[in-house]
Coordinates of C-alpha atoms in Angstrom, one line a residue:
Chain A
X1 CA 70.2 156.0 24.7
X2 CA 72.2 158.7 26.5
X3 CA 75.8 158.9 25.5
X4 CA 78.0 157.2 28.1
X5 CA 80.1 159.7 30.0
X6 CA 81.8 157.3 32.3
X7 CA 84.6 154.9 31.1
X8 CA 84.7 151.2 31.4
X9 CA 81.4 150.1 29.9
X10 CA 82.9 147.6 27.4
X11 CA 85.5 146.3 29.9
X12 CA 83.0 145.7 32.8
X13 CA 80.4 144.3 30.4
X14 CA 83.0 141.9 29.1
X15 CA 84.3 140.8 32.5
X16 CA 80.8 140.4 33.9
X17 CA 79.4 138.4 30.9
X18 CA 82.4 136.1 30.8
X19 CA 82.1 135.4 34.6
X20 CA 78.3 134.9 34.5
X21 CA 78.5 132.6 31.5
X22 CA 81.4 130.5 32.8
X23 CA 80.7 130.3 36.5
X24 CA 76.9 130.6 36.7
X25 CA 75.3 129.5 33.4
X26 CA 77.6 126.9 32.0
X27 CA 77.1 124.5 34.9
X28 CA 73.3 124.7 34.4
X29 CA 73.7 123.3 30.9
X30 CA 75.1 120.1 32.3
X31 CA 71.9 119.6 34.4
X32 CA 69.7 120.1 31.3
X33 CA 71.9 117.7 29.4
X34 CA 71.8 115.1 32.0
X35 CA 68.0 115.4 32.3
X36 CA 67.5 115.2 28.6
X37 CA 68.9 111.7 28.6
X38 CA 66.0 110.5 30.8
X39 CA 62.6 109.4 29.4
X40 CA 59.5 110.8 31.2
X41 CA 58.8 107.5 32.9
X42 CA 62.4 107.2 34.1
X43 CA 62.3 110.8 35.4
X44 CA 59.0 110.2 37.2
X45 CA 60.3 107.0 38.7
X46 CA 63.5 108.8 39.9
X47 CA 61.6 111.6 41.7
X48 CA 58.9 109.4 43.2
X49 CA 61.0 106.7 44.7
X50 CA 59.3 105.7 48.1
X51 CA 62.5 106.4 50.1
X52 CA 62.7 109.8 48.4
X53 CA 59.1 110.5 49.0
X54 CA 59.7 109.9 52.7
X55 CA 62.6 112.4 52.6
X56 CA 60.4 115.1 51.0
X57 CA 58.0 114.7 53.9
X58 CA 60.7 114.9 56.7
X59 CA 62.3 117.8 55.0
X60 CA 59.1 119.8 54.6
X61 CA 58.0 119.0 58.2
X62 CA 61.3 120.0 59.7
X63 CA 61.7 123.1 57.5
X64 CA 58.2 124.3 58.4
X65 CA 58.8 123.8 62.1
X66 CA 62.2 125.6 61.9
X67 CA 60.8 128.6 60.0
X68 CA 57.9 128.9 62.4
X69 CA 60.3 128.9 65.3
X70 CA 62.4 131.5 63.5
X71 CA 59.4 133.7 62.8
X72 CA 58.6 133.9 66.6
X73 CA 62.3 134.1 67.7
X74 CA 63.1 136.6 65.0
X75 CA 60.2 138.8 65.8
X76 CA 61.1 138.9 69.4
X77 CA 64.8 139.7 68.8
X78 CA 64.1 142.2 66.1
X79 CA 61.7 144.0 68.5
X80 CA 64.1 144.0 71.4
X81 CA 67.1 145.1 69.3
X82 CA 65.1 147.9 67.5
X83 CA 63.2 149.3 70.4
X84 CA 65.2 149.0 73.6
X85 CA 68.6 150.3 74.8
X86 CA 70.3 148.0 77.3
X87 CA 73.8 146.9 78.3
X88 CA 75.0 144.1 76.0
X89 CA 72.8 145.0 73.2
X90 CA 75.7 145.3 70.7
X91 CA 76.8 141.8 71.6
X92 CA 73.3 140.4 71.2
X93 CA 73.0 142.2 67.8
X94 CA 76.3 140.7 66.6
X95 CA 75.3 137.2 67.8
X96 CA 72.4 137.2 65.4
X97 CA 74.8 136.8 62.5
X98 CA 76.7 133.9 64.1
X99 CA 74.8 131.2 62.2
X100 CA 75.9 132.7 58.8
X101 CA 79.5 133.2 59.9
X102 CA 79.8 129.7 61.5
X103 CA 80.5 126.9 59.0
X104 CA 77.5 124.6 58.8
X105 CA 79.6 121.5 59.5
X106 CA 80.8 123.0 62.7
X107 CA 77.2 123.9 63.7
X108 CA 76.2 120.3 62.8
X109 CA 78.7 118.5 65.0
X110 CA 78.2 121.0 67.8
X111 CA 74.4 120.6 67.9
X112 CA 74.7 116.8 67.5
X113 CA 77.1 116.6 70.5
X114 CA 75.0 118.9 72.7
X115 CA 71.6 117.3 72.0
X116 CA 72.6 113.6 71.9
X117 CA 71.6 111.5 74.9
X118 CA 74.9 112.1 76.7
X119 CA 75.3 115.6 75.6
X120 CA 74.9 118.6 77.9
X121 CA 71.4 119.5 76.8
X122 CA 70.3 116.1 75.6
X123 CA 71.0 114.5 79.1
X124 CA 68.7 117.1 80.7
X125 CA 65.8 116.2 78.3
X126 CA 66.3 112.4 78.2
X127 CA 64.5 111.7 81.5
X128 CA 61.4 113.4 80.1
X129 CA 61.5 111.1 77.1
X130 CA 62.4 114.0 74.7
X131 CA 65.0 112.9 72.1
X132 CA 66.1 115.7 69.8
X133 CA 69.3 114.3 68.1
X134 CA 68.7 111.6 65.5
X135 CA 65.0 112.5 65.2
X136 CA 63.2 114.9 62.9
X137 CA 63.2 117.4 65.8
X138 CA 67.0 117.5 65.5
X139 CA 66.8 118.2 61.8
X140 CA 64.4 121.1 62.6
X141 CA 66.8 122.4 65.3
X142 CA 69.7 122.4 62.9
X143 CA 67.7 124.1 60.2
X144 CA 66.4 126.7 62.7
X145 CA 70.0 127.4 63.8
X146 CA 71.4 128.0 60.4
X147 CA 68.5 130.3 59.3
X148 CA 68.2 132.5 62.4
X149 CA 69.3 135.7 60.7
X150 CA 66.7 135.8 58.0
X151 CA 63.7 137.0 60.1
X152 CA 65.7 139.2 62.5
X153 CA 67.5 141.0 59.7
X154 CA 64.4 141.6 57.5
X155 CA 62.2 142.8 60.4
X156 CA 64.7 144.9 62.4
X157 CA 65.2 147.7 59.8
X158 CA 61.5 148.0 59.2
X159 CA 60.9 148.4 62.9
X160 CA 63.7 150.9 63.2
X161 CA 62.2 153.0 60.4
X162 CA 58.8 153.3 62.0
X163 CA 58.3 156.9 63.2
X164 CA 57.6 157.5 66.9
X165 CA 54.4 159.3 66.1
X166 CA 52.7 156.0 64.9
X167 CA 53.1 154.7 68.5
X168 CA 52.1 157.9 70.1
X169 CA 48.9 158.4 68.0
X170 CA 47.7 154.9 68.9
X171 CA 48.5 155.2 72.6
X172 CA 47.1 158.8 72.9
X173 CA 43.8 157.6 71.5
X174 CA 43.7 155.1 74.4
X175 CA 44.7 151.8 72.8
X176 CA 46.2 149.2 75.0
X177 CA 49.8 148.2 74.3
X178 CA 48.8 144.8 72.8
X179 CA 45.9 146.3 70.8
X180 CA 48.2 149.0 69.4
X181 CA 50.8 146.5 68.5
X182 CA 48.3 144.3 66.7
X183 CA 46.5 147.1 64.8
X184 CA 49.3 149.6 64.2
X185 CA 52.7 147.9 64.2
X186 CA 51.8 144.5 62.9
X187 CA 50.4 145.6 59.5
X188 CA 53.7 147.5 58.9
X189 CA 56.0 144.6 59.7
X190 CA 53.9 141.7 58.5
X191 CA 55.4 141.7 54.9
X192 CA 58.9 141.6 56.4
X193 CA 58.0 138.8 58.8
X194 CA 56.5 136.8 55.9
X195 CA 59.5 137.5 53.6
X196 CA 62.0 136.5 56.3
X197 CA 60.1 133.4 57.2
X198 CA 59.9 132.4 53.5
X199 CA 63.7 132.9 53.1
X200 CA 64.3 130.9 56.2
X201 CA 62.1 128.1 54.8
X202 CA 63.8 128.1 51.5
X203 CA 67.2 127.9 53.1
X204 CA 66.1 125.1 55.4
X205 CA 64.9 123.0 52.5
X206 CA 68.4 122.9 51.0
X207 CA 70.4 122.7 54.3
X208 CA 72.9 119.9 54.3
X209 CA 76.0 120.4 56.4
X210 CA 74.3 121.2 59.7
X211 CA 71.6 118.6 59.3
X212 CA 73.4 115.4 58.4
X213 CA 75.3 115.2 61.7
X214 CA 72.2 115.4 63.9
X215 CA 69.7 113.6 61.7
X216 CA 70.9 110.1 62.2
X217 CA 70.1 109.5 58.5
X218 CA 67.8 106.5 58.9
X219 CA 66.1 105.5 55.6
X220 CA 62.4 106.5 55.5
X221 CA 62.7 108.2 58.9
X222 CA 65.4 110.9 59.1
X223 CA 66.9 111.4 55.7
X224 CA 66.6 114.8 54.1
X225 CA 66.3 115.5 50.4
X226 CA 69.9 116.9 50.1
X227 CA 71.2 113.8 51.7
X228 CA 69.3 111.6 49.1
X229 CA 71.0 113.7 46.4
X230 CA 74.4 113.2 47.9
X231 CA 73.7 109.4 48.3
X232 CA 72.7 109.1 44.6
X233 CA 76.1 110.8 43.7
X234 CA 78.0 108.4 45.9
X235 CA 76.2 105.6 44.0
X236 CA 77.4 107.2 40.7
X237 CA 73.7 107.5 39.8
X238 CA 74.2 110.9 38.1
X239 CA 70.8 110.9 36.3
X240 CA 69.0 110.2 39.6
X241 CA 70.9 112.9 41.4
X242 CA 70.1 115.4 38.5
X243 CA 66.4 114.5 38.7
X244 CA 66.3 115.2 42.5
X245 CA 68.3 118.4 41.9
X246 CA 65.7 119.6 39.3
X247 CA 62.9 119.2 41.9
X248 CA 65.0 121.0 44.6
X249 CA 65.8 123.8 42.2
X250 CA 62.3 124.2 41.0
X251 CA 60.9 124.4 44.5
X252 CA 63.5 127.0 45.7
X253 CA 63.1 129.1 42.5
X254 CA 59.3 129.1 42.9
X255 CA 59.6 130.1 46.5
X256 CA 62.0 132.9 45.7
X257 CA 59.7 134.1 42.9
X258 CA 56.7 134.1 45.3
X259 CA 58.7 136.0 47.9
X260 CA 59.9 138.6 45.3
X261 CA 56.3 139.0 43.9
X262 CA 55.0 139.5 47.4
X263 CA 57.8 142.0 48.2
X264 CA 57.0 143.9 44.9
X265 CA 53.4 144.2 45.9
X266 CA 54.4 145.5 49.3
X267 CA 56.8 148.0 47.9
X268 CA 54.3 149.3 45.4
X269 CA 51.9 149.9 48.1
X270 CA 54.5 151.7 50.2
X271 CA 56.1 153.8 47.5
X272 CA 53.2 154.4 45.2
X273 CA 54.3 152.3 42.2
X274 CA 58.0 152.5 42.0
X275 CA 60.0 149.4 42.7
X276 CA 63.4 150.0 44.3
X277 CA 66.5 148.7 42.6
Chain B
X1 CA 57.2 160.5 74.3
X2 CA 55.3 157.2 74.8
X3 CA 56.0 154.2 72.8
X4 CA 54.4 150.8 72.5
X5 CA 56.0 148.3 74.9
X6 CA 57.7 150.9 77.0
X7 CA 56.2 149.8 80.3
X8 CA 59.1 148.7 82.5
X9 CA 57.6 145.3 83.1
X10 CA 57.1 144.5 79.3
X11 CA 60.6 145.8 78.6
X12 CA 62.2 143.7 81.3
X13 CA 60.3 140.5 80.3
X14 CA 61.0 140.9 76.6
X15 CA 64.7 141.7 77.0
X16 CA 65.2 138.8 79.5
X17 CA 63.4 136.4 77.2
X18 CA 65.4 137.4 74.2
X19 CA 68.7 137.1 76.1
X20 CA 67.8 133.7 77.6
X21 CA 66.7 132.3 74.2
X22 CA 69.8 133.6 72.5
X23 CA 72.0 132.2 75.2
X24 CA 70.5 128.8 75.0
X25 CA 70.2 128.7 71.2
X26 CA 73.4 130.5 70.1
X27 CA 75.8 131.1 72.9
X28 CA 75.8 127.7 74.5
X29 CA 76.6 126.0 71.1
X30 CA 79.4 128.5 70.4
X31 CA 80.9 128.1 73.9
X32 CA 80.6 124.3 73.7
X33 CA 82.8 124.2 70.6
X34 CA 85.7 125.7 72.6
X35 CA 84.9 123.7 75.7
X36 CA 85.0 120.4 73.7
X37 CA 88.3 121.5 71.9
X38 CA 90.0 122.1 75.3
X39 CA 88.2 119.3 77.1
X40 CA 91.4 117.4 77.6
X41 CA 93.6 120.5 78.2
X42 CA 95.9 122.5 76.0
X43 CA 98.4 119.8 75.1
X44 CA 96.0 117.6 73.1
X45 CA 94.7 120.8 71.4
X46 CA 98.2 121.7 70.2
X47 CA 98.8 118.1 69.3
X48 CA 95.7 118.0 67.2
X49 CA 96.5 121.2 65.5
X50 CA 100.0 120.0 64.5
X51 CA 98.6 116.8 63.0
X52 CA 99.8 116.5 59.5
X53 CA 96.3 116.1 57.9
X54 CA 94.9 119.0 59.9
X55 CA 97.8 121.2 58.8
X56 CA 97.3 120.2 55.1
X57 CA 93.6 120.9 55.5
X58 CA 94.4 124.4 56.9
X59 CA 96.7 125.1 53.9
X60 CA 94.1 123.9 51.4
X61 CA 91.4 126.0 53.0
X62 CA 93.7 129.1 52.9
X63 CA 94.6 128.4 49.3
X64 CA 90.9 128.2 48.3
X65 CA 90.1 131.4 50.1
X66 CA 93.2 133.1 48.6
X67 CA 92.0 132.4 45.1
X68 CA 88.3 132.9 45.7
X69 CA 88.3 136.2 47.4
X70 CA 90.3 138.2 44.8
X71 CA 88.4 136.7 41.9
X72 CA 85.0 137.6 43.4
X73 CA 86.3 141.0 44.5
X74 CA 87.3 141.9 41.0
X75 CA 84.1 140.4 39.6
X76 CA 81.9 142.1 42.2
X77 CA 83.4 145.6 41.5
X78 CA 83.0 145.2 37.7
X79 CA 79.5 144.0 38.0
X80 CA 78.5 146.8 40.5
X81 CA 80.1 149.4 38.2
X82 CA 78.3 148.0 35.2
X83 CA 74.8 147.9 36.7
X84 CA 74.9 151.1 38.7
X85 CA 76.7 153.4 36.3
X86 CA 75.2 152.4 32.9
X87 CA 71.7 151.5 31.7
X88 CA 71.4 148.9 29.0
X89 CA 69.0 146.2 28.0
X90 CA 69.3 143.1 30.2
X91 CA 70.5 144.9 33.3
X92 CA 67.8 143.6 35.5
X93 CA 68.3 140.0 34.2
X94 CA 72.0 140.3 35.0
X95 CA 71.2 141.2 38.6
X96 CA 68.8 138.3 38.8
X97 CA 71.6 135.9 37.6
X98 CA 73.8 137.0 40.5
X99 CA 71.3 135.7 43.0
X100 CA 71.4 132.2 41.5
X101 CA 74.0 130.9 44.1
X102 CA 71.8 132.1 46.9
X103 CA 68.8 130.3 45.5
X104 CA 70.6 127.1 44.7
X105 CA 71.3 124.7 47.6
X106 CA 75.1 124.1 48.0
X107 CA 74.7 120.4 47.4
X108 CA 73.0 121.2 44.0
X109 CA 75.8 123.7 43.2
X110 CA 78.3 120.9 43.8
X111 CA 76.3 118.5 41.6
X112 CA 76.1 121.1 38.7
X113 CA 79.9 121.3 38.6
X114 CA 80.3 117.6 39.0
X115 CA 78.0 117.0 36.0
X116 CA 79.8 119.5 33.9
X117 CA 83.5 118.8 34.7
X118 CA 83.2 115.2 35.8
X119 CA 84.3 112.4 33.5
X120 CA 80.8 112.0 32.1
X121 CA 80.2 115.7 31.5
X122 CA 80.7 117.1 28.1
X123 CA 83.4 119.6 29.2
X124 CA 84.9 117.1 31.6
X125 CA 85.4 114.5 28.9
X126 CA 87.0 117.1 26.7
X127 CA 89.4 118.1 29.5
X128 CA 90.2 114.6 30.5
X129 CA 91.4 114.0 26.9
X130 CA 93.8 116.9 27.5
X131 CA 94.7 115.2 30.8
X132 CA 93.2 118.0 32.9
X133 CA 91.2 116.8 35.9
X134 CA 89.3 119.5 37.8
X135 CA 86.9 117.4 39.9
X136 CA 88.2 115.6 43.0
X137 CA 91.1 118.0 43.0
X138 CA 91.7 121.5 44.3
X139 CA 90.8 123.5 41.2
X140 CA 87.3 122.1 41.2
X141 CA 86.9 122.9 44.9
X142 CA 88.0 126.5 44.1
X143 CA 85.5 126.7 41.2
X144 CA 82.5 125.7 43.4
X145 CA 83.6 128.0 46.1
X146 CA 83.7 130.9 43.6
X147 CA 80.2 129.9 42.5
X148 CA 78.8 129.8 46.1
X149 CA 80.4 133.0 47.2
X150 CA 80.2 135.3 44.1
X151 CA 77.1 137.3 45.2
X152 CA 78.5 138.7 48.4
X153 CA 80.7 141.6 47.2
X154 CA 78.3 142.6 44.4
X155 CA 75.3 142.5 46.9
X156 CA 77.1 144.9 49.3
X157 CA 78.2 147.3 46.5
X158 CA 75.2 147.6 44.3
X159 CA 72.7 149.3 46.8
X160 CA 75.4 151.6 48.0
X161 CA 76.7 152.7 44.6
X162 CA 73.1 153.1 43.4
X163 CA 72.3 155.4 46.3
X164 CA 75.5 157.4 45.8
X165 CA 74.8 158.1 42.1
X166 CA 77.4 158.9 39.5
X167 CA 77.7 162.7 39.8
X168 CA 81.1 162.6 41.4
X169 CA 82.5 160.3 38.8
X170 CA 81.0 162.4 36.0
X171 CA 82.7 165.5 37.4
X172 CA 86.0 163.7 37.6
X173 CA 85.7 162.7 33.9
X174 CA 85.0 166.3 32.9
X175 CA 88.1 167.3 34.7
X176 CA 90.1 164.8 32.7
X177 CA 90.5 161.8 34.9
X178 CA 91.2 158.4 33.3
X179 CA 89.5 155.2 34.1
X180 CA 91.9 153.9 36.7
X181 CA 92.5 157.2 38.4
X182 CA 88.8 157.8 38.5
X183 CA 88.1 154.5 40.2
X184 CA 91.1 154.8 42.7
X185 CA 90.6 158.4 43.6
X186 CA 86.9 159.0 43.4
X187 CA 84.9 155.7 43.6
X188 CA 87.1 153.6 45.9
X189 CA 87.1 156.0 48.9
X190 CA 83.3 156.1 48.8
X191 CA 82.8 152.3 48.7
X192 CA 85.8 151.2 50.8
X193 CA 83.9 149.9 53.8
X194 CA 81.2 148.1 51.8
X195 CA 84.1 146.5 49.9
X196 CA 85.8 145.4 53.1
X197 CA 82.5 144.0 54.4
X198 CA 81.9 142.1 51.2
X199 CA 85.4 140.7 51.4
X200 CA 85.0 139.4 54.9
X201 CA 81.7 137.8 54.1
X202 CA 83.2 136.1 51.0
X203 CA 86.2 135.0 53.0
X204 CA 84.1 133.6 55.9
X205 CA 81.9 131.6 53.5
X206 CA 84.9 130.4 51.4
X207 CA 86.6 129.1 54.4
X208 CA 83.5 127.4 55.9
X209 CA 81.7 126.1 52.8
X210 CA 80.9 122.4 53.2
X211 CA 78.0 121.1 51.1
X212 CA 79.2 122.2 47.7
X213 CA 82.9 121.4 48.4
X214 CA 82.0 118.0 49.8
X215 CA 80.3 117.0 46.5
X216 CA 83.4 117.7 44.4
X217 CA 86.2 116.9 46.8
X218 CA 86.3 113.1 46.8
X219 CA 87.8 113.5 50.3
X220 CA 91.4 112.3 49.6
X221 CA 93.1 112.8 53.0
X222 CA 96.0 115.3 52.8
X223 CA 95.0 116.3 49.3
X224 CA 91.4 117.4 48.9
X225 CA 90.3 117.8 52.5
X226 CA 89.5 121.3 53.6
X227 CA 89.1 122.3 57.3
X228 CA 85.3 121.7 57.4
X229 CA 85.7 118.4 55.7
X230 CA 88.5 117.5 58.2
X231 CA 86.0 118.3 60.9
X232 CA 83.6 115.8 59.4
X233 CA 86.2 113.1 58.9
X234 CA 87.5 113.3 62.5
X235 CA 84.0 113.4 63.9
X236 CA 83.1 110.2 61.9
X237 CA 86.3 108.6 63.3
X238 CA 85.0 109.3 66.9
X239 CA 87.9 111.6 67.4
X240 CA 85.8 114.2 69.1
X241 CA 88.6 116.4 70.5
X242 CA 90.3 116.4 67.2
X243 CA 87.1 117.4 65.3
X244 CA 86.4 120.2 67.8
X245 CA 90.0 121.4 67.6
X246 CA 89.5 122.1 63.9
X247 CA 85.9 123.3 64.6
X248 CA 87.3 125.8 67.2
X249 CA 89.7 127.2 64.6
X250 CA 86.7 127.8 62.2
X251 CA 84.6 129.2 65.1
X252 CA 87.4 131.6 66.0
X253 CA 87.4 132.9 62.4
X254 CA 83.6 133.3 62.6
X255 CA 83.9 135.3 65.8
X256 CA 86.6 137.5 64.2
X257 CA 84.3 138.0 61.3
X258 CA 81.4 139.1 63.6
X259 CA 83.7 141.5 65.5
X260 CA 85.0 143.1 62.3
X261 CA 81.5 143.4 61.0
X262 CA 80.3 145.0 64.2
X263 CA 83.2 147.5 64.2
X264 CA 82.5 148.4 60.5
X265 CA 78.9 149.0 61.3
X266 CA 79.7 151.1 64.3
X267 CA 82.2 153.1 62.1
X268 CA 79.6 153.8 59.3
X269 CA 76.9 154.7 61.8
X270 CA 79.2 157.2 63.5
X271 CA 80.2 158.7 60.2
X272 CA 76.6 158.9 59.2
X273 CA 75.8 160.8 62.4
X274 CA 78.6 163.2 61.9
X275 CA 77.5 164.0 58.4
X276 CA 73.9 164.3 59.3

């Protein structure tokens, strides 16, 4: 190994390892410990409880709807922000980060108030028989709100980096706008769209603060997985909570792994073998 | 120069659609927070703000942010220095560990701490013999907030410091600069804006964190209730104006965060253009 020219290796290694062990890794040991106390049949019973199974279904359905919406909304906004200059663009751009800056509990009570039957938007929809608050649609809405930035912020830089000549070549050769987008632009941004949608889905699966206010939390109908986890804790059923947490963590880690592998493949194709970072 | 989607009609339709959807989906909720907070005028707003429990929630939220931000700032700088200036076995693994808080749902994060430091946890039972109780008290809330927000500063610094390389620092060392001087005079000026950005992101999340903090708080009014938890309590009590008063305070912080972020981006873009 090269001799270290710069100072501070031992100090920064020490501080980092201490922090990582105490803050990040030590708490994980407790989950393992708690799970080790369960037999396989107890564990299986804890993660396949019928009420919990219903909550898996609601969470997956709502998260899939939310990330699908975000894929379309994010693509539109990324395109408009990357391609056009217009008054108010800076404000529109800044607004995209609002869902990350706004505390989730605030988003939760706001959406619940707006979309409830006597809320400003809910009252408009009620005559048509559309009820968003206290249904799975409300859960999807809250999930979509909190994960807006993912698709926009992954697709926007890719679009900004596309050279003008790509467009020109396609159009000069006589392609229509739509055809040129589908055959020239889309292949470039597809990996970013999929990554962003995947991140949005992962975030939606674990969302809690924004969801619980608008969900109505009816057993078997509108309970999400993170609420079930919180409920187990309130019942002091720590083992049950740990079992649910293990499922949640496994799913989100697998998702992130899949996204990273996908990204790796994409970067290798782009940069001829070297992975950035 | 012709570009895809440049036809005036396409342009107008897409911009209008984007603006309308953003207004409906993001601006209306943001505006309604302030509308609800001031629904009964200014006097109830001030009355709600000066409520004893709300004031205590504000103080606790500030305390948590005041401890969390410096801790994660120091950690983030050390980590970024370590992984961008030295190569050593396990460097990649360390960078992966940092992303754990982003991969773990906040509720699960709260649970992990509760299992460790709670009365049934192995560390918690040791501590309770020493009469130290971290859970359902402010130190535990600080700990989970540190956990949830620790990647922000490091995540901002690492790509930047990697791109900048270490040539400047190496030159400074050959000229005889010591560690602290080196950091303060050479590295810090180059990473200043990324650092500020990391800090405002950490701060915004530390103030607004709900899921993780709710798990370890025990919601004792006036003691372990942060501003987001106070929003929840008031909302459950059907005190809508009160809930939205606290919510408006948090939303104002969010708006300030967005403005500062916008200004910082504008600043770096302008500098980038001048140097190009």
